[in-house]
Short mmCIF file of C-alpha atoms in Angstrom, two decimals:
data_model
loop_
_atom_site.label_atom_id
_atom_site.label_comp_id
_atom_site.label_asym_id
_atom_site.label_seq_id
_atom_site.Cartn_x
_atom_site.Cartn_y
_atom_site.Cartn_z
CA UNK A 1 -52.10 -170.72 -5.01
CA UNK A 2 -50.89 -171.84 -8.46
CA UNK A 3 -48.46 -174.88 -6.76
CA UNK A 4 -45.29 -173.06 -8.14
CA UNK A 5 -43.18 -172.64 -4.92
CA UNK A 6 -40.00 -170.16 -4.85
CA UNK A 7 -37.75 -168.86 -2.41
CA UNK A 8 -36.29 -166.53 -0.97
CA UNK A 9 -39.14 -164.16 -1.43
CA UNK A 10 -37.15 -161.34 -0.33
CA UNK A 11 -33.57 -160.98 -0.88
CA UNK A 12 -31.06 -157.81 -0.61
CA UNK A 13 -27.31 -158.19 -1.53
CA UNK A 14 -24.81 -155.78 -2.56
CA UNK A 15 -23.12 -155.30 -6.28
CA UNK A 16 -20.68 -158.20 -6.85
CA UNK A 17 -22.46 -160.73 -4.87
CA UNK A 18 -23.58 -164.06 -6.26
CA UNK A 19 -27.18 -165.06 -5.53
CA UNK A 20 -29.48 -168.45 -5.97
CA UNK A 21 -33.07 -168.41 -6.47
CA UNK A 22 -34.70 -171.65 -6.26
CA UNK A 23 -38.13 -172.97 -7.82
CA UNK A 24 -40.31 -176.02 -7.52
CA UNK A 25 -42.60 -176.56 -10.10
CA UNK A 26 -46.30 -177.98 -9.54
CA UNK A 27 -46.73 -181.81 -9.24
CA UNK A 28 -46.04 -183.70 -12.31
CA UNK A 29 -44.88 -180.43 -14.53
CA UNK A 30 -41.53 -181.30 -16.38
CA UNK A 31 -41.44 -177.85 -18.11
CA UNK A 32 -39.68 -174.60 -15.73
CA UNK A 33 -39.42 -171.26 -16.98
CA UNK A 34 -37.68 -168.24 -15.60
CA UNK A 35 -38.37 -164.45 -15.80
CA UNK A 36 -37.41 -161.16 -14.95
CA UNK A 37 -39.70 -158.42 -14.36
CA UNK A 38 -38.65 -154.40 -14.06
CA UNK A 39 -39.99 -152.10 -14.12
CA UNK A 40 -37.94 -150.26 -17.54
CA UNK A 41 -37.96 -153.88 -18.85
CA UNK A 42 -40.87 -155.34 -18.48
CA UNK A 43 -41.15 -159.05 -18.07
CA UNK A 44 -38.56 -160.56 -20.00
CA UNK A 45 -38.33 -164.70 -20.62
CA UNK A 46 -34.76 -165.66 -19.61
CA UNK A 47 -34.73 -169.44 -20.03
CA UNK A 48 -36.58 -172.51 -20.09
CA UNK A 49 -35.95 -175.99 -19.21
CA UNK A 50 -38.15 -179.66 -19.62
CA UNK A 51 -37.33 -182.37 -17.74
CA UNK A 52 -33.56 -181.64 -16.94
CA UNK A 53 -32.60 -180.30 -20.32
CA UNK A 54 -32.13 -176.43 -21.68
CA UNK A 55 -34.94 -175.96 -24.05
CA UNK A 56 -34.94 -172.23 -24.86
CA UNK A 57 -33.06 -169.54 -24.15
CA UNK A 58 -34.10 -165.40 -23.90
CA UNK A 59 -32.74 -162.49 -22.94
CA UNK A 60 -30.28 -163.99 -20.43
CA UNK A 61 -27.59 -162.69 -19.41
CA UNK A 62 -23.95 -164.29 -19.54
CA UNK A 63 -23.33 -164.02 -15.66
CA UNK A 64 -26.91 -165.89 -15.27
CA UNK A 65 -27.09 -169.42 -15.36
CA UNK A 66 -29.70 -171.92 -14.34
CA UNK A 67 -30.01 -175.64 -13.88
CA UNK A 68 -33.25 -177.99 -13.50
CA UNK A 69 -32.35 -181.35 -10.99
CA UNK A 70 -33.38 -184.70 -11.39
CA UNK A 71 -36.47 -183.67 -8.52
CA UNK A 72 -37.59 -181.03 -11.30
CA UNK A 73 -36.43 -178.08 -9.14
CA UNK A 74 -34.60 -175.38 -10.87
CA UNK A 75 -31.95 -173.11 -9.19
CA UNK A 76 -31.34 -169.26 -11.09
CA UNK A 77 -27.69 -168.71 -10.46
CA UNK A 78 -26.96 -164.35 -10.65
CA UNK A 79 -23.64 -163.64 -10.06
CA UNK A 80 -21.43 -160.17 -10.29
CA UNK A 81 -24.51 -158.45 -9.34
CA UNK A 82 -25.22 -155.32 -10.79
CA UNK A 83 -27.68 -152.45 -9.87
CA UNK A 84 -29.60 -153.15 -13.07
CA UNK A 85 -30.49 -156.80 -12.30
CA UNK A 86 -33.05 -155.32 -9.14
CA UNK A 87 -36.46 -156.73 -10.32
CA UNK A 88 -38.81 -159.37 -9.74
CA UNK A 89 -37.49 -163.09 -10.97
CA UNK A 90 -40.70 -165.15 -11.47
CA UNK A 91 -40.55 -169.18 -12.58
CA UNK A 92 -43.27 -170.41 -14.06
CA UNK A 93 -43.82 -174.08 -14.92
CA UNK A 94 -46.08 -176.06 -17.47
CA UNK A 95 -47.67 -179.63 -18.14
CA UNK A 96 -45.86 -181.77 -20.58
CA UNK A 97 -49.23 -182.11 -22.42
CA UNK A 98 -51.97 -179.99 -23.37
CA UNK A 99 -51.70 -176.24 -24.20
CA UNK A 100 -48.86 -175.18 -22.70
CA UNK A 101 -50.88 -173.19 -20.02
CA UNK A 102 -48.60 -171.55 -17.56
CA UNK A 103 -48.10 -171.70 -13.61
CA UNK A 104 -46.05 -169.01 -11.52
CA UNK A 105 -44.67 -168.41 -8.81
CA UNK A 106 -45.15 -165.72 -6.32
CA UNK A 107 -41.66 -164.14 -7.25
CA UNK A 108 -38.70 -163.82 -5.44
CA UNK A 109 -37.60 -159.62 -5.72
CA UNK A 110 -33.77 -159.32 -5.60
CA UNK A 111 -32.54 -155.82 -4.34
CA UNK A 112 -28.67 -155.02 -5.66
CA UNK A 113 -27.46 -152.03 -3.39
CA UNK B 1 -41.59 -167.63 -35.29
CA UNK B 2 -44.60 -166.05 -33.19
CA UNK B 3 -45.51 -162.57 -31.67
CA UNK B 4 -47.44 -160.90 -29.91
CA UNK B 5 -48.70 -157.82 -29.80
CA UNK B 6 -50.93 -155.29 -27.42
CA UNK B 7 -51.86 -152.45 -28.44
CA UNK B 8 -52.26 -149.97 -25.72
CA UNK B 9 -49.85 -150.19 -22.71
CA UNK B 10 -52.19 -148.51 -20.40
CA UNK B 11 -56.24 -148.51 -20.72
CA UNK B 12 -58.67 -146.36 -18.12
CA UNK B 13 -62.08 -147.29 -17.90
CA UNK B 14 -64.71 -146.30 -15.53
CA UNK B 15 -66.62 -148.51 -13.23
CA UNK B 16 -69.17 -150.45 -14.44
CA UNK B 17 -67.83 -149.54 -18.31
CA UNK B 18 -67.21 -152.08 -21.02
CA UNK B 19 -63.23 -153.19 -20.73
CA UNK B 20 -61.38 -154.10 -23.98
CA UNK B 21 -58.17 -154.77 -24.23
CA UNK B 22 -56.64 -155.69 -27.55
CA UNK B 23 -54.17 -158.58 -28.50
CA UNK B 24 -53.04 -159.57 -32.02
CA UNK B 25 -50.83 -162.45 -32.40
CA UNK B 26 -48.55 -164.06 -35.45
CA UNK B 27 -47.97 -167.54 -35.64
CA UNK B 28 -46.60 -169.60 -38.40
CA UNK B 29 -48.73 -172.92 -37.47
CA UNK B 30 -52.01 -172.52 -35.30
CA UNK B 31 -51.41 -171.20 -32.34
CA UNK B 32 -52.54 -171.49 -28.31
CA UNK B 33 -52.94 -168.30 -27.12
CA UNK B 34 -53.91 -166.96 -23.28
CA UNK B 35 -54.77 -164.18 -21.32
CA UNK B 36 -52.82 -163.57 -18.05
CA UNK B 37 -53.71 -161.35 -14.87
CA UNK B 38 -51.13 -159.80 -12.80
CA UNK B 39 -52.21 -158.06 -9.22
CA UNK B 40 -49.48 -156.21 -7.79
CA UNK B 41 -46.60 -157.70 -6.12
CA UNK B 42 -47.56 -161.27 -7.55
CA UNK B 43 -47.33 -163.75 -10.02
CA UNK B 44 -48.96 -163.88 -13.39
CA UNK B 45 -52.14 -165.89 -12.97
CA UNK B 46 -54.23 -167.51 -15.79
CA UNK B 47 -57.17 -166.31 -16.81
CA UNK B 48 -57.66 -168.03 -20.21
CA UNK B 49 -57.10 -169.68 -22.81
CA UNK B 50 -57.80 -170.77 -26.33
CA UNK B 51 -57.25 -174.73 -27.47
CA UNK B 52 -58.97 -174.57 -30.57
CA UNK B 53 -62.39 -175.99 -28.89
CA UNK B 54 -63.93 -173.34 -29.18
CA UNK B 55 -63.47 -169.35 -30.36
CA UNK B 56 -65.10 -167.77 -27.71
CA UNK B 57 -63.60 -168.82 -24.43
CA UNK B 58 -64.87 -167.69 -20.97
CA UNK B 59 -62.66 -167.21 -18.18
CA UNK B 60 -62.75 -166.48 -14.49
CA UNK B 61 -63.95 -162.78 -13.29
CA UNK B 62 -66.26 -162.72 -16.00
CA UNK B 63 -63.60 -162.09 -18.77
CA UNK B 64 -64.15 -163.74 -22.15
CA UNK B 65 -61.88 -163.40 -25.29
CA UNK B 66 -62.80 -164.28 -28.74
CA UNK B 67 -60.01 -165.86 -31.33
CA UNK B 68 -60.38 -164.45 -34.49
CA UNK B 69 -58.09 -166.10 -37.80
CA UNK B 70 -59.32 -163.54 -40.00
CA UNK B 71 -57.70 -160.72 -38.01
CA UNK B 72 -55.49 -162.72 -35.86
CA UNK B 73 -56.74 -161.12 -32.97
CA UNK B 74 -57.43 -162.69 -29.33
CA UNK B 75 -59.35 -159.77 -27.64
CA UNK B 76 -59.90 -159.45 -23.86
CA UNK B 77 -63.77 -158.14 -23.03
CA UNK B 78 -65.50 -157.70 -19.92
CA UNK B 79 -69.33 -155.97 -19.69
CA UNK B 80 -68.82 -154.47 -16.91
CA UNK B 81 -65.28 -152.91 -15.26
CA UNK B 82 -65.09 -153.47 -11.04
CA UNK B 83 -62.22 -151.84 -9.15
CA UNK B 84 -60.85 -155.29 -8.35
CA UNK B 85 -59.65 -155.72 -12.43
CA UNK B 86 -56.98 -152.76 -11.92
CA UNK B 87 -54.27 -154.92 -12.57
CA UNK B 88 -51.33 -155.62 -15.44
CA UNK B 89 -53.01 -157.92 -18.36
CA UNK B 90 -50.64 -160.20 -20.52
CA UNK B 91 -51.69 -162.09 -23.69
CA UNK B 92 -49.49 -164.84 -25.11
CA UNK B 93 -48.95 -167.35 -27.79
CA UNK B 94 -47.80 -170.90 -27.60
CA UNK B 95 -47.14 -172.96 -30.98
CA UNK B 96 -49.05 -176.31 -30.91
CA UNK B 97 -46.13 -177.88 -32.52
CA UNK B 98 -42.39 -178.22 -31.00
CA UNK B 99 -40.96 -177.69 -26.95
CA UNK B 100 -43.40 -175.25 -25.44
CA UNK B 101 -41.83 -172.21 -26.43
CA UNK B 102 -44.14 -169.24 -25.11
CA UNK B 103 -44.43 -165.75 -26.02
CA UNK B 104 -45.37 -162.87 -24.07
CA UNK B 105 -46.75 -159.56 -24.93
CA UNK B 106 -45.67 -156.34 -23.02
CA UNK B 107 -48.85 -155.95 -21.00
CA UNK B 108 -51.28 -153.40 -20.44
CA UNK B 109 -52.45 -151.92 -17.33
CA UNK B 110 -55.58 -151.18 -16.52
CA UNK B 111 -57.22 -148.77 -14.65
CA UNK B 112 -60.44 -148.62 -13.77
CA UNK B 113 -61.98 -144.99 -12.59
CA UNK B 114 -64.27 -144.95 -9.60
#
């Protein structure tokens, strides 16, 4: 168990639909990362945030957005689904000090129908 | 900037063979770089990395990976392959300097032959 907590773990929706996949990092990390895994794709870094702010941005996706709270959880916003976006959303979160070493989540896997 | 890159997207190995799977990185300043497991249907999930203490580093299932400047390479070894280490295999690179920007490599799978 790496302390990196997301839900749903499971979700099916249909093409169009909006969606909200939420993370809490482990105790005391400030750092949250999100990515998508597929299986064509591979795992691909979408966006990172520390301590409330947008740090980094990846391959994201215009119709993806994501937001880190004053708690440290982060919410992954999908919306106008799309067959494509199927796949495995990890989050992943780090310590603000030290090597950067990172913790993820179990996964939530999004099915678009 | 940083990269990284495998070399190899799938490996097979028999059982009780020598695994090696290969990881060469570029990074502008020195770098932290890591090895990551992934079983299937889960998370990534550490299994080293290298801080600059020391340039062989030992992780857990009895993989080790040695950091070599000379040929900027971070390769993953283990003596002796069990069924348990089919999985998906990750290295990465983190700068030392700046926000914790990480990179990935594109994995390689491994299979291990009975």
């Amino acid at each position: 168990d790496s302390g990196v907590t997301q839900t749903p773990k499971h979700l099916i929706t249909a093409t169009g639909q909006r969606v909200t996949l939420r993370c809490s990092p482990r105790s005391g990390d400030l750092s949250v990362y999100w990515y998508q895994q597929s299986l064509d794709q591979g795992l691909q870094f979408l966006i990172q945030y520390y301590n409330g702010e947008e740090r980094a941005k990846g391959n994201i996706l215009e119709r993806f957005s994501a937001q880190q709270f004053p708690d440290l959880h982060s919410e992954l916003n999908l919306s106008s689904l799309e067959l494509g976006d199927s796949a495995l959303y990890f989050c992943a979160s780090s310590p603000s000090t030290g090597y950067r070493e990172q913790y993820f989540g179990p996964g939530t896997r999004l099915t678009v129908t | 900037a940083q990269s990284v890159t495998q070399l190899g997207s799938h490996v097979s190995v028999s059982e009780g063979a020598l695994v090696l799977l290969r990881c060469n990185y570029s990074s502008s300043v020195p770098p932290y770089l890591f090895w990551y497991v992934q079983y299937p249907n889960q998370g990534l999930q550490l299994l080293l990395k290298y801080t600059s203490a020391a340039t062989l580093v030992k992780g857990i299932n009895g993989f080790e990976a040695e950091f070599k400047k000379s040929e900027t390479s971070f390769h993953l070894t283990k003596p002796s392959a069990h069924m348990s280490d089919a999985a998906e295999y990750f290295c990465a690179v983190s700068s030392t300097g700046g926000y914790q920007k990480v990179t990935f490599g594109t994995g390689t799978k491994l299979q291990v032959i009975p």
